[in-house]
Amino acid sequence: MEKVKLPNKVDPARCAQNRLKYQGEYGAHLMPRLAESTQGIHGDIDVSLDFGTDAQGLRIVSGSTRAHVLLQCQRCNELFDTTVESEFTYTPLRANASVPELPEDYDIIEVDEAGEVSLVELIEDELILSIPQIPTHENEQCSEGQFDQSFGKLPTVEERPNPFAILEELKRK
């Protein structure tokens, strides 16, 4: 599938009815909150979207996104490049609509008055949520990684006899 420039807003109901699939890119300049949350964004943000209807008849927007960002290691304070990825499934609802029983994997996204969703904001939110809480290099690449951050000693756990072992012996007789 060819990568194309994606629309900023879509009507998810109409896209689901037509079973549209998008694979494209958003420019990094469209995501200022992601840029503020990181030390920088390298290149464009890859996005794959699939609109459709599930077995319950719910309209869904599922997809994945990937961005190459620059983060600051919280161990050594050096900058490092990493890839932030996210996979998601949403079902669009109006602001005051009753929420149907949704599968565990689904999230809800509210549509505006025109029945549209801002894909740019949706993708930016997903990427921000995918940034690690404590970004660090791999131990081999970090100058402070050789000092493993563990404190204290774990108590040794003694093997205790299984209290149900007696029942197992009775079962064999």
Short mmCIF file of C-alpha atoms in Angstrom, two decimals:
data_model
loop_
_atom_site.label_atom_id
_atom_site.label_comp_id
_atom_site.label_asym_id
_atom_site.label_seq_id
_atom_site.Cartn_x
_atom_site.Cartn_y
_atom_site.Cartn_z
CA MET A 1 0.00 0.00 0.00
CA GLU A 2 1.33 3.43 -0.94
CA LYS A 3 1.96 5.98 1.81
CA VAL A 4 -0.13 9.10 1.38
CA LYS A 5 -0.74 12.37 3.19
CA LEU A 6 -3.47 11.69 5.74
CA PRO A 7 -6.45 13.95 6.41
CA ASN A 8 -6.43 15.92 9.67
CA LYS A 9 -10.11 15.22 10.41
CA VAL A 10 -12.40 12.40 9.31
CA ASP A 11 -15.97 11.28 9.82
CA PRO A 12 -15.41 7.85 11.41
CA ALA A 13 -18.99 6.68 10.73
CA ARG A 14 -18.68 7.33 7.00
CA CYS A 15 -15.17 5.85 6.88
CA ALA A 16 -16.35 2.72 8.73
CA GLN A 17 -19.28 2.35 6.36
CA ASN A 18 -16.86 2.46 3.40
CA ARG A 19 -14.28 0.28 5.22
CA LEU A 20 -11.48 2.71 4.43
CA LYS A 21 -7.85 1.94 5.11
CA TYR A 22 -5.19 4.61 5.35
CA GLN A 23 -1.46 4.22 5.47
CA GLY A 24 0.50 7.41 5.49
CA GLU A 25 2.48 9.99 7.40
CA TYR A 26 1.98 13.12 9.44
CA GLY A 27 4.63 15.80 9.56
CA ALA A 28 6.36 16.33 12.90
CA HIS A 29 5.33 20.01 12.79
CA LEU A 30 1.69 18.93 13.34
CA MET A 31 2.51 17.49 16.77
CA PRO A 32 3.81 20.26 19.06
CA ARG A 33 2.79 18.47 22.29
CA LEU A 34 4.82 15.41 21.29
CA ALA A 35 7.79 17.65 20.52
CA GLU A 36 7.46 19.27 23.98
CA SER A 37 7.26 15.84 25.65
CA THR A 38 10.49 14.71 23.99
CA GLN A 39 13.79 16.29 23.04
CA GLY A 40 12.82 16.21 19.36
CA ILE A 41 11.15 14.22 16.61
CA HIS A 42 13.13 12.68 13.75
CA GLY A 43 11.26 12.57 10.46
CA ASP A 44 7.59 12.00 9.89
CA ILE A 45 5.18 9.97 11.97
CA ASP A 46 4.07 6.70 10.33
CA VAL A 47 0.37 5.90 10.69
CA SER A 48 -1.78 2.99 9.63
CA LEU A 49 -5.56 3.22 10.12
CA ASP A 50 -8.37 0.77 9.46
CA PHE A 51 -12.03 1.81 9.72
CA GLY A 52 -14.75 -0.80 9.94
CA THR A 53 -17.49 -2.46 11.93
CA ASP A 54 -16.92 -5.23 14.46
CA ALA A 55 -19.05 -8.30 15.24
CA GLN A 56 -21.22 -6.30 17.69
CA GLY A 57 -22.01 -3.74 15.00
CA LEU A 58 -19.85 -1.07 16.62
CA ARG A 59 -17.96 1.25 14.32
CA ILE A 60 -14.26 1.03 15.08
CA VAL A 61 -11.05 2.82 14.22
CA SER A 62 -8.02 0.59 14.72
CA GLY A 63 -4.47 1.19 13.76
CA SER A 64 -0.88 1.71 14.72
CA THR A 65 1.57 4.57 14.77
CA ARG A 66 5.34 4.91 15.03
CA ALA A 67 7.64 7.87 15.58
CA HIS A 68 11.39 8.21 15.98
CA VAL A 69 12.08 10.57 18.89
CA LEU A 70 14.98 11.85 20.92
CA LEU A 71 14.72 11.28 24.69
CA GLN A 72 16.95 12.11 27.66
CA CYS A 73 18.21 9.12 29.64
CA GLN A 74 17.22 9.47 33.29
CA ARG A 75 20.32 7.57 34.48
CA CYS A 76 23.12 9.40 32.66
CA ASN A 77 21.31 12.51 31.27
CA GLU A 78 22.57 11.74 27.75
CA LEU A 79 20.25 12.02 24.74
CA PHE A 80 19.35 8.88 22.83
CA ASP A 81 17.22 7.97 19.82
CA THR A 82 14.35 5.56 20.23
CA THR A 83 11.18 4.49 18.48
CA VAL A 84 7.82 5.09 20.15
CA GLU A 85 5.04 2.81 18.91
CA SER A 86 1.38 2.36 19.72
CA GLU A 87 -1.48 0.14 18.61
CA PHE A 88 -5.03 1.21 19.33
CA THR A 89 -8.72 0.51 18.76
CA TYR A 90 -11.37 3.19 19.27
CA THR A 91 -15.10 3.35 18.87
CA PRO A 92 -16.47 6.83 18.13
CA LEU A 93 -19.40 8.16 20.19
CA ARG A 94 -21.17 11.50 20.52
CA ALA A 95 -20.53 13.46 23.73
CA ASN A 96 -23.86 12.65 25.44
CA ALA A 97 -24.43 9.19 23.95
CA SER A 98 -24.91 6.21 26.22
CA VAL A 99 -21.87 4.00 26.31
CA PRO A 100 -22.54 0.46 25.08
CA GLU A 101 -20.76 -2.50 26.63
CA LEU A 102 -17.37 -2.44 24.95
CA PRO A 103 -14.71 -5.12 24.59
CA GLU A 104 -11.72 -4.67 26.85
CA ASP A 105 -9.41 -3.55 24.03
CA TYR A 106 -11.62 -0.66 22.89
CA ASP A 107 -11.38 2.95 23.96
CA ILE A 108 -13.95 5.64 23.33
CA ILE A 109 -13.28 8.74 21.28
CA GLU A 110 -15.78 11.58 21.19
CA VAL A 111 -16.77 13.08 17.88
CA ASP A 112 -17.36 16.82 17.51
CA GLU A 113 -20.61 18.55 16.49
CA ALA A 114 -19.97 17.72 12.83
CA GLY A 115 -19.43 14.03 13.66
CA GLU A 116 -15.69 14.23 12.95
CA VAL A 117 -12.57 13.18 14.82
CA SER A 118 -9.20 14.90 14.72
CA LEU A 119 -6.80 12.16 13.66
CA VAL A 120 -3.77 14.36 14.35
CA GLU A 121 -4.75 14.79 18.01
CA LEU A 122 -5.64 11.11 18.32
CA ILE A 123 -2.25 10.00 16.98
CA GLU A 124 -0.39 12.60 19.04
CA ASP A 125 -2.17 11.43 22.23
CA GLU A 126 -1.32 7.80 21.49
CA LEU A 127 2.36 8.60 20.97
CA ILE A 128 2.59 10.74 24.11
CA LEU A 129 1.07 7.92 26.15
CA SER A 130 3.61 5.50 24.66
CA ILE A 131 6.64 7.46 25.86
CA PRO A 132 8.30 5.54 28.71
CA GLN A 133 7.75 7.07 32.15
CA ILE A 134 11.44 6.77 32.91
CA PRO A 135 13.35 6.80 29.62
CA THR A 136 16.73 5.08 29.84
CA HIS A 137 19.31 3.58 27.51
CA GLU A 138 19.86 -0.13 27.43
CA ASN A 139 22.35 -1.09 30.17
CA GLU A 140 25.07 -1.86 27.62
CA GLN A 141 24.75 1.57 25.97
CA CYS A 142 24.38 3.70 29.11
CA SER A 143 27.46 5.06 30.85
CA GLU A 144 25.68 4.57 34.19
CA GLY A 145 24.20 1.20 33.22
CA GLN A 146 27.06 -0.71 34.78
CA PHE A 147 25.81 0.41 38.18
CA ASP A 148 22.67 -1.67 38.46
CA GLN A 149 20.07 0.23 40.45
CA SER A 150 19.06 -2.30 43.09
CA PHE A 151 19.04 -1.62 46.80
CA GLY A 152 19.12 -4.05 49.65
CA LYS A 153 19.02 -7.82 49.50
CA LEU A 154 16.04 -9.99 48.87
CA PRO A 155 15.35 -12.45 51.66
CA THR A 156 15.89 -16.06 50.77
CA VAL A 157 12.66 -17.99 50.62
CA GLU A 158 12.82 -21.36 52.30
CA GLU A 159 11.02 -24.27 50.71
CA ARG A 160 7.95 -24.95 52.80
CA PRO A 161 6.13 -28.22 52.59
CA ASN A 162 2.93 -28.17 50.61
CA PRO A 163 0.00 -28.33 53.06
CA PHE A 164 -2.00 -30.32 50.52
CA ALA A 165 0.64 -33.03 50.13
CA ILE A 166 -1.20 -35.18 52.69
CA LEU A 167 -4.36 -35.06 50.57
CA GLU A 168 -2.35 -36.14 47.57
CA GLU A 169 -1.07 -39.16 49.49
CA LEU A 170 -4.62 -40.09 50.56
CA LYS A 171 -5.78 -39.84 46.98
CA ARG A 172 -3.19 -42.39 45.88
CA LYS A 173 -4.34 -45.01 48.45
#
